[in-house]
CSV table of C-alpha atoms in Angstrom, one decimal:
chain,number,residue,atom,x,y,z
L,1,UNK,CA,20.0,-17.6,9.1
L,2,UNK,CA,17.0,-17.7,6.8
L,3,UNK,CA,18.4,-21.0,5.3
L,4,UNK,CA,18.7,-22.6,8.7
L,5,UNK,CA,15.1,-21.6,9.7
L,6,UNK,CA,13.7,-22.8,6.4
L,7,UNK,CA,15.4,-26.2,6.8
L,8,UNK,CA,14.3,-26.5,10.4
L,9,UNK,CA,10.7,-25.9,9.3
L,10,UNK,CA,11.0,-28.2,6.3
L,11,UNK,CA,10.8,-25.3,3.8
L,12,UNK,CA,12.5,-26.1,0.5
L,13,UNK,CA,13.0,-22.5,-0.6
L,14,UNK,CA,15.9,-22.9,-3.0
L,15,UNK,CA,14.6,-26.1,-4.6
L,16,UNK,CA,11.1,-24.7,-5.3
L,17,UNK,CA,12.3,-21.3,-6.7
L,18,UNK,CA,15.2,-22.7,-8.7
L,19,UNK,CA,18.0,-20.3,-9.9
L,20,UNK,CA,17.0,-16.7,-9.3
L,21,UNK,CA,17.9,-14.1,-11.9
L,22,UNK,CA,19.8,-11.0,-10.9
L,23,UNK,CA,16.7,-8.7,-10.5
L,24,UNK,CA,14.8,-11.5,-8.7
L,25,UNK,CA,17.7,-12.0,-6.2
L,26,UNK,CA,18.0,-8.3,-5.5
L,27,UNK,CA,14.3,-7.8,-4.9
L,28,UNK,CA,14.0,-11.1,-2.9
L,29,UNK,CA,16.6,-10.1,-0.3
L,30,UNK,CA,15.6,-6.5,-0.3
L,31,UNK,CA,12.1,-7.6,0.8
L,32,UNK,CA,13.2,-10.4,3.2
L,33,UNK,CA,15.7,-8.2,5.0
L,34,UNK,CA,13.1,-5.5,5.7
L,35,UNK,CA,13.7,-5.6,9.5
L,36,UNK,CA,17.4,-4.9,8.9
L,37,UNK,CA,16.7,-1.8,6.8
L,38,UNK,CA,14.3,-0.7,9.5
L,39,UNK,CA,16.9,-1.0,12.3
L,40,UNK,CA,19.5,0.7,10.1
L,41,UNK,CA,17.1,3.6,9.2
L,42,UNK,CA,17.5,3.4,5.4
L,43,UNK,CA,14.2,1.9,4.3
L,44,UNK,CA,12.6,5.1,3.0
L,45,UNK,CA,15.4,5.8,0.7
L,46,UNK,CA,16.6,2.2,-0.1
L,47,UNK,CA,13.4,0.9,-1.7
L,48,UNK,CA,12.9,3.7,-4.3
L,49,UNK,CA,16.7,3.6,-5.0
L,50,UNK,CA,16.5,-0.2,-5.7
L,51,UNK,CA,13.5,0.1,-7.9
L,52,UNK,CA,14.8,3.1,-9.9
L,53,UNK,CA,18.2,1.5,-10.2
L,54,UNK,CA,16.9,-1.7,-11.6
L,55,UNK,CA,14.6,0.2,-13.9
L,56,UNK,CA,17.4,2.4,-15.3
L,57,UNK,CA,19.8,-0.6,-15.5
L,58,UNK,CA,17.3,-2.6,-17.6
L,59,UNK,CA,16.2,0.3,-19.8
L,60,UNK,CA,16.4,-0.3,-23.5
L,61,UNK,CA,14.8,1.7,-26.3
L,62,UNK,CA,13.6,-1.5,-28.0
L,63,UNK,CA,11.9,-2.6,-24.8
L,64,UNK,CA,10.1,0.7,-24.6
L,65,UNK,CA,8.9,0.5,-28.2
L,66,UNK,CA,8.0,-3.2,-28.4
L,67,UNK,CA,6.5,-3.7,-24.9
L,68,UNK,CA,2.8,-3.3,-24.5
L,69,UNK,CA,2.2,-1.3,-21.3
L,70,UNK,CA,-1.3,-1.6,-19.8
L,71,UNK,CA,-3.4,1.5,-19.5
L,72,UNK,CA,-3.2,1.7,-15.7
L,73,UNK,CA,0.5,2.1,-15.8
L,74,UNK,CA,0.3,5.0,-18.2
L,75,UNK,CA,-2.4,6.5,-15.9
L,76,UNK,CA,0.0,6.3,-12.9
L,77,UNK,CA,2.7,7.9,-15.0
L,78,UNK,CA,0.3,10.8,-15.7
L,79,UNK,CA,-0.4,11.1,-12.0
L,80,UNK,CA,3.4,11.3,-11.3
L,81,UNK,CA,3.8,14.0,-14.0
L,82,UNK,CA,0.8,15.9,-12.6
L,83,UNK,CA,2.4,15.8,-9.1
L,84,UNK,CA,5.8,17.1,-10.2
L,85,UNK,CA,4.3,19.8,-12.5
L,86,UNK,CA,2.0,21.2,-9.9
L,87,UNK,CA,4.8,20.9,-7.2
L,88,UNK,CA,7.0,23.0,-9.5
L,89,UNK,CA,4.4,25.7,-9.6
L,90,UNK,CA,4.2,25.5,-5.8
L,91,UNK,CA,7.9,25.9,-5.5
L,92,UNK,CA,7.7,29.1,-7.5
L,93,UNK,CA,5.7,30.6,-4.5
L,94,UNK,CA,8.6,29.9,-2.2
L,95,UNK,CA,11.3,31.0,-4.7
L,96,UNK,CA,12.6,27.4,-5.0
L,97,UNK,CA,13.7,27.2,-1.4
L,98,UNK,CA,16.4,24.5,-1.4
L,99,UNK,CA,14.9,22.6,1.6
L,100,UNK,CA,11.5,22.6,0.0
L,101,UNK,CA,13.0,21.6,-3.4
L,102,UNK,CA,14.8,18.6,-2.0
L,103,UNK,CA,11.8,17.6,0.1
L,104,UNK,CA,9.6,17.7,-3.0
L,105,UNK,CA,12.0,15.6,-5.1
L,106,UNK,CA,12.3,13.0,-2.3
L,107,UNK,CA,8.5,12.8,-2.0
L,108,UNK,CA,8.3,12.4,-5.8
L,109,UNK,CA,10.8,9.5,-5.9
L,110,UNK,CA,9.4,7.6,-3.0
L,111,UNK,CA,5.8,8.3,-3.9
L,112,UNK,CA,4.1,8.2,-7.3
L,113,UNK,CA,7.3,7.7,-9.3
L,114,UNK,CA,8.0,4.6,-7.0
L,115,UNK,CA,4.6,3.3,-7.9
L,116,UNK,CA,5.3,3.7,-11.6
L,117,UNK,CA,8.7,2.1,-11.3
L,118,UNK,CA,7.4,-1.0,-9.5
L,119,UNK,CA,4.6,-1.4,-12.0
L,120,UNK,CA,6.9,-1.1,-15.0
L,121,UNK,CA,9.8,-3.1,-13.6
L,122,UNK,CA,8.4,-6.6,-14.4
L,123,UNK,CA,7.9,-5.7,-18.0
L,124,UNK,CA,11.6,-5.0,-18.4
L,125,UNK,CA,13.0,-7.6,-16.0
L,126,UNK,CA,12.0,-11.3,-15.8
L,127,UNK,CA,10.4,-11.5,-12.3
L,128,UNK,CA,8.4,-14.6,-11.4
L,129,UNK,CA,5.4,-14.2,-9.2
L,130,UNK,CA,6.4,-17.2,-7.0
L,131,UNK,CA,9.7,-15.6,-6.2
L,132,UNK,CA,8.1,-12.3,-5.2
L,133,UNK,CA,5.4,-14.2,-3.2
L,134,UNK,CA,8.0,-16.2,-1.3
L,135,UNK,CA,9.9,-13.1,-0.3
L,136,UNK,CA,6.7,-11.3,0.9
L,137,UNK,CA,5.7,-14.4,2.8
L,138,UNK,CA,8.9,-14.4,4.7
L,139,UNK,CA,8.5,-10.7,5.4
L,140,UNK,CA,5.0,-11.4,6.7
L,141,UNK,CA,6.4,-14.0,9.0
L,142,UNK,CA,8.7,-11.3,10.2
L,143,UNK,CA,5.7,-9.1,11.0
L,144,UNK,CA,4.4,-11.8,13.4
L,145,UNK,CA,7.8,-12.3,15.1
L,146,UNK,CA,8.4,-8.6,15.5
L,147,UNK,CA,4.9,-8.0,17.0
L,148,UNK,CA,5.5,-10.8,19.5
L,149,UNK,CA,8.9,-9.5,20.5
L,150,UNK,CA,7.7,-5.9,20.8
L,151,UNK,CA,4.7,-7.0,23.0
L,152,UNK,CA,7.0,-9.0,25.2
L,153,UNK,CA,9.4,-6.0,25.6
L,154,UNK,CA,6.3,-3.8,26.4
L,155,UNK,CA,5.0,-6.1,29.1
L,156,UNK,CA,8.4,-6.7,30.6
L,157,UNK,CA,9.2,-2.9,30.5
L,158,UNK,CA,12.6,-3.2,28.9
L,159,UNK,CA,12.0,-0.9,25.9
L,160,UNK,CA,9.6,2.1,26.1
L,161,UNK,CA,11.4,4.9,24.3
L,162,UNK,CA,11.9,5.3,20.5
L,163,UNK,CA,15.3,5.9,19.0
L,164,UNK,CA,16.9,7.0,15.7
L,165,UNK,CA,18.8,4.3,13.9
L,166,UNK,CA,22.5,4.9,13.2
L,167,UNK,CA,22.2,5.7,9.5
L,168,UNK,CA,19.1,7.8,10.0
L,169,UNK,CA,21.1,10.5,11.8
L,170,UNK,CA,23.1,11.1,8.6
L,171,UNK,CA,19.9,11.9,6.6
L,172,UNK,CA,19.1,15.6,6.5
L,173,UNK,CA,15.6,17.0,7.1
L,174,UNK,CA,12.6,15.6,9.0
L,175,UNK,CA,13.4,12.1,10.3
L,176,UNK,CA,10.3,11.3,12.3
L,177,UNK,CA,9.3,8.6,9.8
L,178,UNK,CA,12.6,6.9,10.5
L,179,UNK,CA,12.1,6.5,14.3
L,180,UNK,CA,12.2,2.9,15.6
L,181,UNK,CA,9.3,2.9,17.9
L,182,UNK,CA,8.3,0.4,20.7
L,183,UNK,CA,4.9,-0.9,21.2
L,184,UNK,CA,2.6,1.1,23.5
L,185,UNK,CA,-0.8,1.0,25.2
L,186,UNK,CA,-3.5,3.1,23.5
L,187,UNK,CA,-7.2,3.4,24.4
L,188,UNK,CA,-9.5,1.6,22.1
L,189,UNK,CA,-13.2,1.5,22.9
L,190,UNK,CA,-12.2,2.8,26.3
L,191,UNK,CA,-9.9,-0.2,26.9
L,192,UNK,CA,-6.0,0.3,27.0
L,193,UNK,CA,-4.7,-2.2,24.4
L,194,UNK,CA,-1.1,-2.8,23.1
L,195,UNK,CA,-0.5,-1.3,19.7
L,196,UNK,CA,2.6,-1.1,17.4
L,197,UNK,CA,3.6,0.6,14.2
L,198,UNK,CA,6.0,-2.3,13.3
L,199,UNK,CA,8.5,-1.1,10.6
L,200,UNK,CA,6.3,1.8,9.6
L,201,UNK,CA,5.8,5.4,10.6
L,202,UNK,CA,2.2,5.2,11.9
L,203,UNK,CA,0.2,2.4,13.5
L,204,UNK,CA,-2.6,2.3,10.9
L,205,UNK,CA,-0.1,1.5,8.1
L,206,UNK,CA,0.6,-2.1,9.4
L,207,UNK,CA,-3.2,-2.6,9.0
L,208,UNK,CA,-2.9,-1.7,5.3
L,209,UNK,CA,0.2,-3.8,4.8
L,210,UNK,CA,-1.3,-6.7,6.7
L,211,UNK,CA,-4.4,-6.7,4.5
L,212,UNK,CA,-2.4,-6.5,1.3
L,213,UNK,CA,0.0,-9.2,2.4
L,214,UNK,CA,-2.9,-11.5,3.3
L,215,UNK,CA,-3.9,-11.7,-0.4
L,216,UNK,CA,-0.4,-12.0,-1.7
L,217,UNK,CA,0.6,-14.7,0.8
L,218,UNK,CA,-2.5,-16.7,0.1
L,219,UNK,CA,-0.9,-17.6,-3.2
L,220,UNK,CA,2.3,-19.0,-1.5
L,221,UNK,CA,2.9,-22.6,-2.7
L,222,UNK,CA,4.5,-23.9,0.5
L,223,UNK,CA,1.7,-24.7,2.8
L,224,UNK,CA,3.5,-24.3,6.1
L,225,UNK,CA,5.0,-21.0,5.1
L,226,UNK,CA,1.6,-19.8,3.7
L,227,UNK,CA,-0.1,-20.4,7.1
L,228,UNK,CA,2.7,-18.7,9.0
L,229,UNK,CA,2.7,-15.7,6.6
L,230,UNK,CA,-1.1,-15.4,6.7
L,231,UNK,CA,-0.9,-15.5,10.5
L,232,UNK,CA,1.7,-12.7,10.5
L,233,UNK,CA,-0.4,-10.6,8.1
L,234,UNK,CA,-3.5,-11.0,10.2
L,235,UNK,CA,-1.6,-10.2,13.4
L,236,UNK,CA,-0.3,-7.0,11.8
L,237,UNK,CA,-3.8,-6.1,10.8
L,238,UNK,CA,-5.1,-6.8,14.3
L,239,UNK,CA,-2.5,-4.9,16.3
L,240,UNK,CA,-2.8,-1.8,14.0
L,241,UNK,CA,-6.2,-1.1,15.5
L,242,UNK,CA,-7.1,0.4,12.1
L,243,UNK,CA,-10.9,0.6,12.1
L,244,UNK,CA,-11.2,1.1,8.3
L,245,UNK,CA,-8.8,-1.9,7.6
L,246,UNK,CA,-10.8,-4.1,10.0
L,247,UNK,CA,-14.0,-3.1,8.2
L,248,UNK,CA,-12.6,-3.6,4.7
L,249,UNK,CA,-11.0,-7.0,5.4
L,250,UNK,CA,-14.2,-9.2,5.4
L,251,UNK,CA,-15.7,-7.2,2.6
L,252,UNK,CA,-12.8,-7.6,0.2
L,253,UNK,CA,-12.3,-11.3,1.2
L,254,UNK,CA,-16.0,-11.9,0.2
L,255,UNK,CA,-15.4,-10.0,-3.1
L,256,UNK,CA,-12.4,-12.2,-3.8
L,257,UNK,CA,-14.4,-15.4,-3.1
L,258,UNK,CA,-17.3,-14.1,-5.3
L,259,UNK,CA,-15.2,-14.6,-8.4
L,260,UNK,CA,-15.1,-18.4,-8.0
L,261,UNK,CA,-17.8,-19.3,-5.5
L,262,UNK,CA,-21.5,-19.1,-6.4
L,263,UNK,CA,-22.5,-19.2,-2.8
L,264,UNK,CA,-20.4,-16.1,-2.0
L,265,UNK,CA,-22.0,-14.3,-5.0
L,266,UNK,CA,-25.5,-15.0,-3.8
L,267,UNK,CA,-24.7,-14.3,-0.1
L,268,UNK,CA,-25.2,-10.6,-0.5
L,269,UNK,CA,-28.9,-11.2,-1.2
L,270,UNK,CA,-29.2,-13.1,2.1
L,271,UNK,CA,-27.3,-10.5,4.0
L,272,UNK,CA,-29.3,-7.6,2.6
L,273,UNK,CA,-32.6,-9.5,3.4
L,274,UNK,CA,-31.4,-10.2,6.9
L,275,UNK,CA,-30.5,-6.6,7.5
L,276,UNK,CA,-33.8,-5.2,6.4
L,277,UNK,CA,-35.7,-7.9,8.3
L,278,UNK,CA,-33.8,-7.1,11.5
L,279,UNK,CA,-34.5,-3.4,11.1
L,280,UNK,CA,-38.2,-4.2,10.7
L,281,UNK,CA,-38.2,-6.5,13.7
L,282,UNK,CA,-36.4,-4.0,15.9
L,283,UNK,CA,-38.4,-1.1,14.6
L,284,UNK,CA,-35.6,1.1,13.4
L,285,UNK,CA,-34.7,2.5,9.9
L,286,UNK,CA,-31.6,1.6,8.0
L,287,UNK,CA,-30.5,5.2,8.3
L,288,UNK,CA,-30.6,5.0,12.1
L,289,UNK,CA,-28.5,1.8,12.0
L,290,UNK,CA,-25.9,3.5,9.8
L,291,UNK,CA,-25.8,6.6,12.0
L,292,UNK,CA,-25.4,4.4,15.2
L,293,UNK,CA,-22.7,2.3,13.5
L,294,UNK,CA,-20.8,5.5,12.6
L,295,UNK,CA,-21.1,6.7,16.2
L,296,UNK,CA,-19.6,3.5,17.4
L,297,UNK,CA,-16.9,3.6,14.7
L,298,UNK,CA,-15.8,7.2,15.5
L,299,UNK,CA,-16.2,6.6,19.3
L,300,UNK,CA,-13.5,3.8,19.3
L,301,UNK,CA,-10.9,6.5,19.1
L,302,UNK,CA,-12.8,9.8,19.3
L,303,UNK,CA,-9.8,12.1,19.5
L,304,UNK,CA,-8.3,10.6,16.3
L,305,UNK,CA,-11.5,11.0,14.4
L,306,UNK,CA,-11.9,14.6,15.5
L,307,UNK,CA,-8.3,15.3,14.5
L,308,UNK,CA,-8.8,13.8,11.0
L,309,UNK,CA,-12.1,15.6,10.5
L,310,UNK,CA,-10.5,19.0,11.5
L,311,UNK,CA,-7.5,18.6,9.2
L,312,UNK,CA,-9.5,17.3,6.2
L,313,UNK,CA,-12.0,20.1,6.6
L,314,UNK,CA,-9.3,22.8,6.6
L,315,UNK,CA,-7.6,21.1,3.7
L,316,UNK,CA,-10.8,21.3,1.6
L,317,UNK,CA,-11.2,25.0,2.5
L,318,UNK,CA,-7.6,25.7,1.4
L,319,UNK,CA,-8.2,23.8,-1.9
L,320,UNK,CA,-11.1,26.0,-2.7
L,321,UNK,CA,-8.7,29.0,-3.0
L,322,UNK,CA,-6.8,27.2,-5.8
L,323,UNK,CA,-9.2,24.7,-7.2
L,324,UNK,CA,-7.7,23.8,-10.6
L,325,UNK,CA,-3.9,23.2,-10.0
L,326,UNK,CA,-3.8,23.3,-6.2
L,327,UNK,CA,-1.0,24.6,-4.0
L,328,UNK,CA,1.7,22.2,-5.4
L,329,UNK,CA,3.4,21.8,-2.0
L,330,UNK,CA,2.1,22.0,1.6
L,331,UNK,CA,1.9,25.7,2.5
L,332,UNK,CA,-0.4,25.7,5.5
L,333,UNK,CA,-1.0,23.8,8.8
L,334,UNK,CA,-3.7,23.4,11.4
L,335,UNK,CA,-3.1,23.7,15.2
L,336,UNK,CA,-4.5,20.8,17.1
L,337,UNK,CA,-4.1,21.4,20.9
L,338,UNK,CA,-0.3,21.9,21.1
L,339,UNK,CA,0.5,20.1,17.8
L,340,UNK,CA,0.7,21.6,14.3
L,341,UNK,CA,-0.6,19.3,11.5
L,342,UNK,CA,0.3,20.0,7.9
L,343,UNK,CA,-2.6,20.5,5.5
L,344,UNK,CA,-3.1,17.5,3.1
L,345,UNK,CA,-2.3,15.0,5.8
L,346,UNK,CA,-4.5,11.9,6.4
L,347,UNK,CA,-6.8,11.8,3.4
L,348,UNK,CA,-5.3,11.0,0.0
L,349,UNK,CA,-8.3,12.4,-1.9
L,350,UNK,CA,-8.5,15.7,0.1
L,351,UNK,CA,-4.7,15.9,-0.1
L,352,UNK,CA,-4.5,15.5,-3.8
L,353,UNK,CA,-7.2,18.1,-4.3
L,354,UNK,CA,-5.3,20.5,-2.1
L,355,UNK,CA,-1.8,19.9,-3.6
L,356,UNK,CA,-2.6,19.2,-7.2
L,357,UNK,CA,-6.1,20.5,-7.7
L,358,UNK,CA,-8.9,19.1,-9.9
L,359,UNK,CA,-6.3,18.3,-12.6
L,360,UNK,CA,-4.3,16.0,-10.2
L,361,UNK,CA,-7.4,14.6,-8.7
L,362,UNK,CA,-8.7,13.6,-12.2
L,363,UNK,CA,-5.4,11.9,-12.8
L,364,UNK,CA,-5.6,10.0,-9.5
L,365,UNK,CA,-9.1,8.8,-10.1
L,366,UNK,CA,-8.2,7.7,-13.6
L,367,UNK,CA,-5.2,5.8,-12.3
L,368,UNK,CA,-7.3,4.1,-9.6
L,369,UNK,CA,-10.2,3.4,-12.0
L,370,UNK,CA,-8.0,1.9,-14.8
L,371,UNK,CA,-6.1,-0.3,-12.4
L,372,UNK,CA,-9.4,-1.7,-11.1
L,373,UNK,CA,-10.6,-2.1,-14.6
L,374,UNK,CA,-7.5,-3.9,-15.8
L,375,UNK,CA,-7.5,-6.4,-12.9
L,376,UNK,CA,-11.3,-6.9,-13.2
L,377,UNK,CA,-10.9,-8.0,-16.8
L,378,UNK,CA,-8.1,-10.5,-15.8
L,379,UNK,CA,-10.0,-11.7,-12.8
L,380,UNK,CA,-13.1,-12.5,-14.8
L,381,UNK,CA,-10.9,-14.8,-16.9
L,382,UNK,CA,-10.4,-17.0,-13.9
L,383,UNK,CA,-6.9,-15.7,-12.8
L,384,UNK,CA,-6.8,-16.3,-9.0
L,385,UNK,CA,-3.9,-13.9,-8.5
L,386,UNK,CA,-5.8,-11.1,-10.3
L,387,UNK,CA,-8.9,-11.9,-8.2
L,388,UNK,CA,-7.0,-11.2,-5.0
L,389,UNK,CA,-5.3,-8.2,-6.7
L,390,UNK,CA,-8.6,-6.7,-7.6
L,391,UNK,CA,-10.1,-7.2,-4.1
L,392,UNK,CA,-7.0,-5.9,-2.3
L,393,UNK,CA,-6.7,-2.9,-4.6
L,394,UNK,CA,-10.3,-2.0,-4.0
L,395,UNK,CA,-9.6,-2.1,-0.3
L,396,UNK,CA,-6.6,0.2,-0.9
L,397,UNK,CA,-8.9,2.7,-2.7
L,398,UNK,CA,-10.9,2.8,0.6
L,399,UNK,CA,-8.0,2.8,2.9
L,400,UNK,CA,-6.2,5.8,1.3
L,401,UNK,CA,-9.2,7.9,2.4
L,402,UNK,CA,-7.6,8.0,5.8
L,403,UNK,CA,-3.8,8.2,4.9
L,404,UNK,CA,-1.9,9.9,2.1
L,405,UNK,CA,-0.8,7.4,-0.5
L,406,UNK,CA,2.3,9.2,-1.6
L,407,UNK,CA,3.6,9.1,2.0
L,408,UNK,CA,2.8,5.5,3.0
L,409,UNK,CA,3.3,3.6,-0.3
L,410,UNK,CA,7.0,3.3,0.5
L,411,UNK,CA,6.0,0.7,3.2
L,412,UNK,CA,4.1,-1.5,0.7
L,413,UNK,CA,6.1,-0.9,-2.5
L,414,UNK,CA,6.3,-4.6,-3.0
L,415,UNK,CA,2.5,-4.7,-3.5
L,416,UNK,CA,2.8,-2.6,-6.7
L,417,UNK,CA,5.6,-4.8,-7.8
L,418,UNK,CA,3.3,-7.8,-7.3
L,419,UNK,CA,0.6,-6.0,-9.4
L,420,UNK,CA,3.1,-5.4,-12.2
L,421,UNK,CA,4.1,-9.0,-12.2
L,422,UNK,CA,0.5,-10.2,-12.5
L,423,UNK,CA,-0.1,-7.8,-15.4
L,424,UNK,CA,3.0,-9.0,-17.2
L,425,UNK,CA,2.4,-12.7,-16.7
L,426,UNK,CA,-1.1,-12.2,-18.0
L,427,UNK,CA,0.3,-10.4,-21.1
L,428,UNK,CA,2.6,-13.4,-21.8
L,429,UNK,CA,-0.4,-15.7,-22.0
L,430,UNK,CA,-2.2,-13.5,-24.6
L,431,UNK,CA,-1.7,-14.7,-28.2
L,432,UNK,CA,0.2,-12.2,-30.3
L,433,UNK,CA,-1.8,-10.2,-32.8
L,434,UNK,CA,-0.4,-10.4,-36.3
L,435,UNK,CA,-3.4,-9.8,-38.5
L,436,UNK,CA,-6.1,-7.1,-38.5
L,437,UNK,CA,-8.7,-9.9,-38.6
L,438,UNK,CA,-7.8,-11.0,-35.1
L,439,UNK,CA,-9.0,-7.7,-33.7
L,440,UNK,CA,-12.6,-8.3,-35.1
């Protein structure tokens, strides 16, 4: 079907990509067939299984010894180790309850260990960035098609109830994240607007995926496919109604352009001058403008903002009882009206403090900081992919303030794979060091 569509739109997919290797072919079709895994209910377990399987399959001791792994990957590995260590300490509190143990292991493999696996995979398997970009571009086109279909079904009134996919019923434990949900109307700025979570568990996550896919798909070589993929990414960003994602998008686009456009680099001076001049003309202070903007921001969905504020506040209070190593696993909840929300939800930073303490929080900040540093250095050398990677990862650092990274990274696992490919391709371009004099 994909071949027929590509030929109808004059896309020469096979000719441009050439012969794909085994790992490329597996990853390509795993990403392209995302809607199928969503409807079957296997996506949350399939993606980490594919990544770990390819990693184990390609493991060789000589690769481990001879391959130079960037500092950011080691930092993410340290974060994964911190997570599993503190979680083990938390399991001691519940006497290694079998259900809690299985839940912790699943969270580990589809969370931080998945991130490490995706970052390392390109160093042990030949994966070309154009193959990965093409697959993600087709997936982004699927975003747009799915949004349109869901909105049509919403307005016609054909589908208004979520359902569990057939294979999801066979998976034990909590299956709420596997629900296939229809689009719905939600109040935004007092206006009921259609909203959808697409293939994900929560509507803000498509905003994160749409923003990340925008930067990836901007590097697609096929012009028609690039435009369709960017349109699908922006549509996912738009219908998510994610206020933080909307706010981050123009900022990080400007940051990306600043690497290669002098006008963009100088524009922040004009914007700053215009803001101060407008404040002086109106007769308000910059602090007043910030407070009013925050009121508008939180007022767009006041109940959601209050919910997040309550849970994050209680999470921080619980962390203060075990500041250094945290609680390891969620051991508390907050009652919000008739709902019970687990502590550590929403904010990654507050959640890591609560679950893994100052030790885990230090590992997380180190992983985020070294990743930004690695891509900053590559971006400053004129690498356009790294420039988009730096800007998009900076946006991700802001977006995870509102959602837990270990919970939602399963939905944009391909992004970390893309980051790993950029790091590896840059390493191939570096001349080998054979003499001590080359280090001077």
